[in-house]
Coordinates of C-alpha atoms and ligand atoms in Angstrom, one line a residue:
M24 CA -3.2 -32.7 12.6
D25 CA -0.5 -31.3 14.6
I26 CA 0.7 -28.0 13.3
N27 CA 4.1 -28.4 15.0
Q28 CA 5.0 -31.1 12.2
I29 CA 4.6 -28.4 9.4
T30 CA 8.3 -27.9 8.3
I31 CA 9.6 -27.8 4.6
E32 CA 12.9 -29.3 4.7
N33 CA 14.1 -27.5 1.9
A34 CA 12.7 -24.1 2.7
D35 CA 15.9 -22.5 1.8
N36 CA 16.2 -24.0 -1.7
K37 CA 14.8 -21.7 -4.1
D38 CA 14.5 -23.9 -7.2
F39 CA 12.6 -26.4 -5.0
N40 CA 10.3 -23.8 -3.8
R41 CA 9.7 -22.2 -7.1
Q42 CA 8.3 -25.3 -8.9
E43 CA 4.7 -24.2 -8.6
N44 CA 3.2 -27.2 -10.1
M45 CA 4.5 -29.5 -7.4
L46 CA 1.4 -28.8 -5.2
S47 CA 2.8 -31.1 -2.4
A48 CA 5.7 -28.7 -2.1
S49 CA 3.8 -25.5 -1.9
L50 CA 4.9 -23.1 0.8
L51 CA 2.8 -20.2 1.6
S52 CA 4.4 -17.4 3.4
I53 CA 1.8 -15.4 5.5
I54 CA 3.2 -12.0 6.0
V55 CA 1.7 -10.0 8.9
P56 CA 2.7 -6.5 9.7
C57 CA 2.5 -5.6 13.3
Y58 CA 2.7 -2.2 15.0
N59 CA 1.9 -2.2 18.5
E60 CA -0.3 -5.3 18.4
K61 CA 0.2 -7.0 21.7
D62 CA -3.4 -7.1 22.5
V63 CA -4.5 -8.7 19.4
L64 CA -1.5 -11.0 18.5
P65 CA -2.8 -13.9 20.8
L66 CA -6.0 -14.0 19.2
F67 CA -4.5 -13.9 15.7
L68 CA -2.4 -17.0 16.6
E69 CA -5.3 -18.8 17.7
A70 CA -7.3 -17.8 14.6
I71 CA -4.5 -18.8 12.2
R72 CA -3.7 -22.1 13.5
P73 CA -6.9 -24.1 12.2
V74 CA -6.4 -22.3 8.9
R75 CA -2.7 -23.5 8.7
A76 CA -3.9 -26.9 9.4
E77 CA -6.6 -26.7 6.6
L78 CA -4.0 -25.3 4.1
Q79 CA -1.7 -28.3 5.1
S80 CA -4.2 -30.9 4.5
K81 CA -4.5 -29.3 0.8
G82 CA -0.8 -30.0 0.5
C83 CA 0.3 -26.4 1.2
A84 CA 2.7 -25.8 4.1
T85 CA 2.9 -22.4 5.6
E86 CA 5.3 -20.1 7.3
L87 CA 4.3 -17.3 9.5
L88 CA 6.2 -14.2 9.1
F89 CA 5.7 -11.2 11.4
I90 CA 7.2 -7.7 10.7
D91 CA 7.4 -5.9 14.0
D92 CA 7.3 -2.3 12.6
G93 CA 9.1 -0.8 15.6
S94 CA 6.4 -1.5 18.3
N95 CA 7.1 -0.4 21.7
D96 CA 4.3 -2.3 23.5
G97 CA 5.8 -5.7 24.1
T98 CA 4.8 -7.0 20.7
L99 CA 8.4 -7.9 19.9
G100 CA 8.5 -10.1 23.2
L101 CA 5.6 -12.0 22.1
L102 CA 7.0 -12.5 18.7
R103 CA 10.4 -13.8 20.2
E104 CA 8.2 -16.3 22.1
Y105 CA 6.2 -17.5 19.3
S106 CA 9.3 -18.0 17.1
T107 CA 10.2 -20.7 19.7
L108 CA 7.2 -22.7 19.5
G109 CA 8.3 -24.8 16.5
E110 CA 5.4 -23.9 14.5
N111 CA 7.6 -22.4 11.7
I112 CA 7.0 -18.8 12.9
R113 CA 9.5 -16.2 12.0
Y114 CA 9.8 -12.5 12.7
V115 CA 11.7 -9.3 11.4
S116 CA 11.9 -6.5 13.7
F117 CA 12.5 -2.9 12.7
S118 CA 14.8 -0.4 14.6
K119 CA 11.7 2.0 14.7
N120 CA 8.5 2.7 13.2
F121 CA 8.9 2.7 9.3
G122 CA 5.3 2.4 8.2
K123 CA 3.1 -0.2 6.9
E124 CA 4.5 0.0 3.3
A125 CA 8.0 -0.8 4.6
A126 CA 6.8 -3.8 6.6
I127 CA 5.1 -5.0 3.4
L128 CA 8.4 -4.7 1.5
A129 CA 10.4 -6.3 4.1
G130 CA 7.8 -9.3 4.5
L131 CA 8.0 -9.9 0.7
K132 CA 11.8 -9.6 0.7
N133 CA 12.2 -12.1 3.6
A134 CA 9.5 -14.5 2.6
K135 CA 10.7 -18.0 1.5
G136 CA 7.5 -19.2 0.1
N137 CA 6.5 -19.9 -3.5
F138 CA 3.1 -18.2 -2.5
C139 CA 2.8 -15.1 -0.3
V140 CA -0.2 -13.6 1.3
L141 CA -0.3 -10.1 3.0
L142 CA -2.7 -10.3 6.2
D143 CA -3.4 -7.7 9.0
A144 CA -2.7 -8.7 12.4
D145 CA -5.9 -7.3 13.7
L146 CA -8.2 -9.9 12.2
Q147 CA -9.9 -7.4 10.0
H148 CA -8.7 -9.5 7.1
P149 CA -10.3 -12.8 8.1
P150 CA -7.5 -15.5 8.1
G151 CA -10.4 -18.1 7.4
L152 CA -10.3 -16.7 3.7
L153 CA -6.9 -18.1 3.1
P154 CA -7.9 -21.6 1.9
K155 CA -10.6 -20.3 -0.4
M156 CA -7.8 -17.8 -1.9
Y157 CA -5.3 -20.7 -2.2
D158 CA -7.8 -22.9 -4.2
E159 CA -8.4 -20.0 -6.4
M160 CA -4.9 -19.3 -7.3
I161 CA -4.5 -23.1 -7.9
N162 CA -7.6 -24.0 -9.7
G163 CA -8.2 -20.7 -11.4
G164 CA -4.4 -20.4 -12.5
F165 CA -4.2 -16.9 -11.3
D166 CA -1.0 -15.1 -10.3
S167 CA -2.7 -13.0 -7.5
V168 CA -6.2 -13.1 -5.7
A169 CA -6.8 -9.6 -4.4
M170 CA -9.5 -8.8 -1.8
Y171 CA -11.5 -5.6 -2.0
R172 CA -14.0 -4.5 0.7
N173 CA -17.6 -4.7 0.0
D174 CA -18.7 -3.2 3.4
R175 CA -17.9 0.5 3.0
K176 CA -21.1 1.4 4.6
K177 CA -19.7 0.5 7.8
E178 CA -17.2 3.3 7.7
G179 CA -18.1 6.7 8.6
F180 CA -19.7 8.8 5.9
F181 CA -16.9 11.2 5.3
R182 CA -14.0 8.5 5.1
R183 CA -16.2 6.4 2.7
H184 CA -16.8 9.3 0.4
F185 CA -13.2 10.4 0.7
S186 CA -11.8 6.9 -0.4
S187 CA -14.3 6.2 -3.2
F188 CA -13.3 9.9 -4.6
F189 CA -9.7 9.0 -4.0
F190 CA -10.0 5.8 -6.1
K191 CA -11.8 7.3 -8.9
L192 CA -9.5 10.3 -9.2
L193 CA -6.4 8.3 -9.0
N194 CA -7.7 5.7 -11.6
R195 CA -8.5 8.8 -14.1
L196 CA -5.3 10.7 -13.4
S197 CA -2.9 7.9 -13.5
K198 CA -2.6 4.6 -15.8
L199 CA -3.7 2.7 -12.7
N200 CA -6.8 0.7 -12.7
L201 CA -7.7 0.1 -8.9
V202 CA -10.9 -1.4 -7.8
N203 CA -12.8 0.8 -5.3
G204 CA -12.2 -0.8 -1.7
A205 CA -9.0 -2.4 -2.8
T206 CA -6.9 -3.6 0.4
D207 CA -3.5 -4.9 0.8
F208 CA -5.0 -8.3 1.6
R209 CA -3.5 -10.3 -1.5
M210 CA -2.1 -13.7 -2.3
M211 CA 0.5 -13.7 -5.0
T212 CA 2.8 -16.3 -6.7
R213 CA 6.6 -16.0 -6.2
T214 CA 6.9 -14.8 -9.9
M215 CA 4.7 -11.8 -9.0
V216 CA 6.4 -11.1 -5.8
D217 CA 9.8 -11.0 -7.5
A218 CA 8.3 -8.6 -10.0
V219 CA 7.1 -6.3 -7.0
L220 CA 10.3 -6.5 -5.4
S221 CA 12.1 -5.5 -8.7
L222 CA 10.7 -2.0 -8.4
P223 CA 13.4 -0.1 -6.4
E224 CA 11.3 2.8 -5.2
L225 CA 11.3 3.9 -1.6
N226 CA 8.1 5.9 -1.6
R227 CA 6.0 2.8 -2.0
F228 CA 2.3 2.7 -2.9
S229 CA 1.8 -0.9 -2.8
K230 CA -1.6 -1.1 -4.1
G231 CA -0.3 0.9 -7.2
I232 CA 2.7 -1.3 -7.5
F233 CA 0.5 -4.4 -7.6
S234 CA -1.6 -3.0 -10.2
W235 CA 1.3 -1.6 -12.3
V236 CA 3.3 -4.8 -12.4
G237 CA 0.3 -6.5 -14.1
F238 CA -0.4 -10.3 -13.9
N239 CA -3.5 -12.1 -13.9
T240 CA -5.4 -10.9 -10.9
K241 CA -8.7 -12.4 -9.5
W242 CA -10.7 -9.9 -7.2
M243 CA -12.7 -11.2 -4.4
P244 CA -15.1 -9.2 -2.2
F245 CA -14.8 -9.6 1.5
E246 CA -16.2 -8.1 4.7
T247 CA -13.9 -6.6 7.0
G248 CA -14.1 -8.0 10.7
E249 CA -14.4 -5.9 13.7
R250 CA -10.8 -5.3 15.4
P251 CA -11.1 -7.3 18.5
A252 CA -8.4 -5.5 20.4
G253 CA -5.8 -2.7 20.1
K254 CA -6.7 0.3 17.8
S255 CA -6.1 1.4 14.3
K256 CA -3.0 3.4 13.5
W257 CA -4.5 5.3 10.8
S258 CA -6.0 8.8 11.5
F259 CA -7.6 10.8 9.0
G260 CA -4.4 12.9 8.4
K261 CA -2.4 9.9 7.9
L262 CA -4.8 8.8 5.2
V263 CA -4.7 12.1 3.4
S264 CA -0.9 12.0 3.3
Y265 CA -1.1 8.3 2.1
S266 CA -3.2 9.6 -0.8
F267 CA -0.7 12.1 -1.6
D268 CA 1.9 9.6 -1.8
A269 CA -0.3 7.6 -4.1
F270 CA -0.8 10.6 -6.6
L271 CA 2.8 11.6 -6.5
S272 CA 3.9 8.1 -7.1
F273 CA 1.8 7.2 -9.9
S274 CA 0.6 10.3 -11.7
E275 CA 2.0 13.2 -13.5
A276 CA -1.2 14.8 -13.8
P277 CA -0.5 17.7 -11.1
L278 CA 2.6 18.6 -13.0
K279 CA 0.8 18.8 -16.4
L280 CA -2.0 20.8 -14.5
C281 CA 0.7 23.3 -13.9
S282 CA 1.7 23.6 -17.4
W283 CA -1.7 23.7 -18.6
L284 CA -2.9 26.6 -16.4
G285 CA 0.3 28.3 -17.2
I286 CA -0.6 28.2 -20.9
I287 CA -4.1 29.4 -20.3
F288 CA -3.1 32.3 -18.2
C289 CA -0.5 33.4 -20.8
I290 CA -3.2 33.4 -23.5
V291 CA -5.8 35.2 -21.3
S292 CA -3.2 37.9 -20.5
F293 CA -2.3 38.3 -24.1
I294 CA -5.8 38.7 -25.2
L295 CA -6.6 41.0 -22.1
G296 CA -3.1 43.1 -23.5
I297 CA -4.5 43.6 -26.9
Y298 CA -7.9 44.5 -25.5
H299 CA -6.4 47.3 -23.3
L300 CA -4.1 48.5 -26.2
I301 CA -7.2 48.9 -28.4
K302 CA -9.1 50.5 -25.7
T303 CA -6.6 52.9 -24.8
L304 CA -6.0 53.8 -28.6
I305 CA -9.7 54.6 -29.0
F306 CA -10.6 55.8 -25.4
G307 CA -7.5 57.2 -23.8
D308 CA -6.0 56.1 -20.7
P309 CA -8.3 56.6 -17.7
V310 CA -6.9 55.3 -14.4
A311 CA -9.7 52.8 -14.1
G312 CA -9.1 49.0 -13.7
F313 CA -7.0 49.4 -10.6
P314 CA -8.9 46.6 -8.8
T315 CA -8.4 44.2 -11.7
L316 CA -4.8 44.9 -11.6
Y317 CA -4.3 44.0 -7.9
L318 CA -6.8 41.1 -8.1
M319 CA -4.9 39.6 -11.1
M320 CA -1.5 40.0 -9.1
L321 CA -3.1 38.2 -6.0
L322 CA -4.4 35.4 -8.3
M323 CA -1.3 34.9 -10.1
G324 CA 0.8 34.9 -7.2
G325 CA -1.4 32.3 -5.4
I326 CA -1.3 30.0 -8.4
V327 CA 2.5 30.4 -9.0
L328 CA 3.0 29.6 -5.2
L329 CA 0.5 26.6 -5.3
F330 CA 2.3 25.2 -8.4
L331 CA 5.8 25.7 -7.1
G332 CA 4.6 24.0 -4.0
I333 CA 3.3 20.8 -6.2
M334 CA 6.8 20.9 -7.8
G335 CA 8.4 21.1 -4.5
Q336 CA 6.4 17.8 -3.7
Y337 CA 7.9 16.1 -6.7
L338 CA 11.3 17.4 -6.1
A339 CA 11.3 16.3 -2.5
R340 CA 10.5 12.9 -3.5
I341 CA 13.3 12.9 -6.0
Y342 CA 15.7 13.9 -3.4
I343 CA 14.5 11.2 -1.0
E344 CA 14.8 8.5 -3.7
I345 CA 18.3 9.7 -4.9
K346 CA 19.7 9.5 -1.4
K347 CA 19.0 5.9 -1.6
R348 CA 18.3 5.3 2.1
P349 CA 16.9 1.8 3.0
A350 CA 13.2 1.7 3.3
Y351 CA 13.7 0.2 6.7
I352 CA 16.3 -1.1 9.0
I353 CA 16.2 -4.5 10.7
K354 CA 17.1 -4.6 14.4
E355 CA 16.5 -8.4 14.9
T356 CA 15.2 -11.7 13.5
E357 CA 14.4 -14.9 14.9
K358 CA 17.2 -17.0 15.9
Q359 CA 18.4 -19.4 13.4
E360 CA 18.5 -23.0 14.0
Ligands
UDP430 N1 0.7 -1.3 10.7 C1 2.0 -1.2 10.6 N2 2.7 -0.1 10.7 C2 2.1 1.0 10.9 C3 0.9 1.1 10.9 C4 0.1 -0.2 10.9 O1 2.7 -2.4 10.5 O2 2.8 2.1 10.9 C5 0.1 -2.6 10.6 C6 -0.9 -3.0 11.7 O3 -0.2 -3.5 12.9 C7 -1.9 -3.8 11.1 C8 -2.0 -3.2 9.8 O4 -0.7 -2.5 9.5 O5 -1.7 -4.9 11.2 C9 -3.1 -2.5 9.5 O6 -3.3 -1.4 10.5 P1 -4.5 -0.7 11.0 O7 -5.4 -1.9 11.6 O8 -4.0 0.2 12.1 O9 -5.1 0.0 9.9 P2 -6.8 0.0 9.4 O10 -7.3 -1.4 9.4 O11 -7.4 0.8 10.5 O12 -6.7 0.5 8.1
MG431 MG1 -7.1 -2.7 10.9

């Protein structure tokens, strides 16, 4: 089947799009965040073509929506070219790098489909799985099909243990219930996408948001492919700061910890005070205990600074949210016909 013929005449008509039971009228938006992916994009396009054709044969038309996250390697040039191929390929290009979370948000906001799927450009989320995910959505009646990695062994020892510790701790300290190895590779109905978009926060931890909005989700395992070209944009430092974002967005536990430790230290110092009072009354007041004094001062000073820091982190986020800056700025989109 010729992919050039894939068009949905009423793609702009939301009512038409949102009738999910009209299988023949399904439109799936494939959202692909790209940051400096010039090398891998041609391979991605080759890989996605047969998948789109297969989906079309199931009565599901597709649109490809690339989000150029401020690339500076010629990615945008490629996207401009693809958008003229007549294959229902669109793009949104940011004025600078705003991060993958902002790209996901822009993708969901600009998608026209009554189904959306998030897909990495680097083929690590195998595009070949889309028809299976779509079948699962339709036949299983799910609102969302989410993929989790079951091949963590491929990752380095340190990174693997760090991630699984992160998922466990976050689930325990927040009301979220994330599957270990959860990724952003996920298909959703329009209803769920609208729910996700109704959350206005700027500091977005999408995996948390997807879990928070609820809906009926099917979890499926997958093996990440090798990245055929280009390189990963995530350093260990970036991952650690991403984890901080997740905690601060979805858990008040660090703040509660401050209060609890404060209370414990108050009680301990009260008891110690009484102890010293009695001791002084009975044995007089020798100058001993000086080390205890300065050690306690050091410890308390350290703890107070640490928790001021934690409060500062929350405060900084409140400050950013309250400024209501946009999550991204669009510089360019495909030419409207
Ligand atoms: N990405 C993005 N903005 C960024 C970093 C990454 O849009 O600031 C995109 C990137 O182009 C890719 C996806 O997010 O399509 C996943 O990135 P990457 O492969 O670098 O992450 P990893 O697979 O190593 O977790
Ligand atoms: Mg990758």
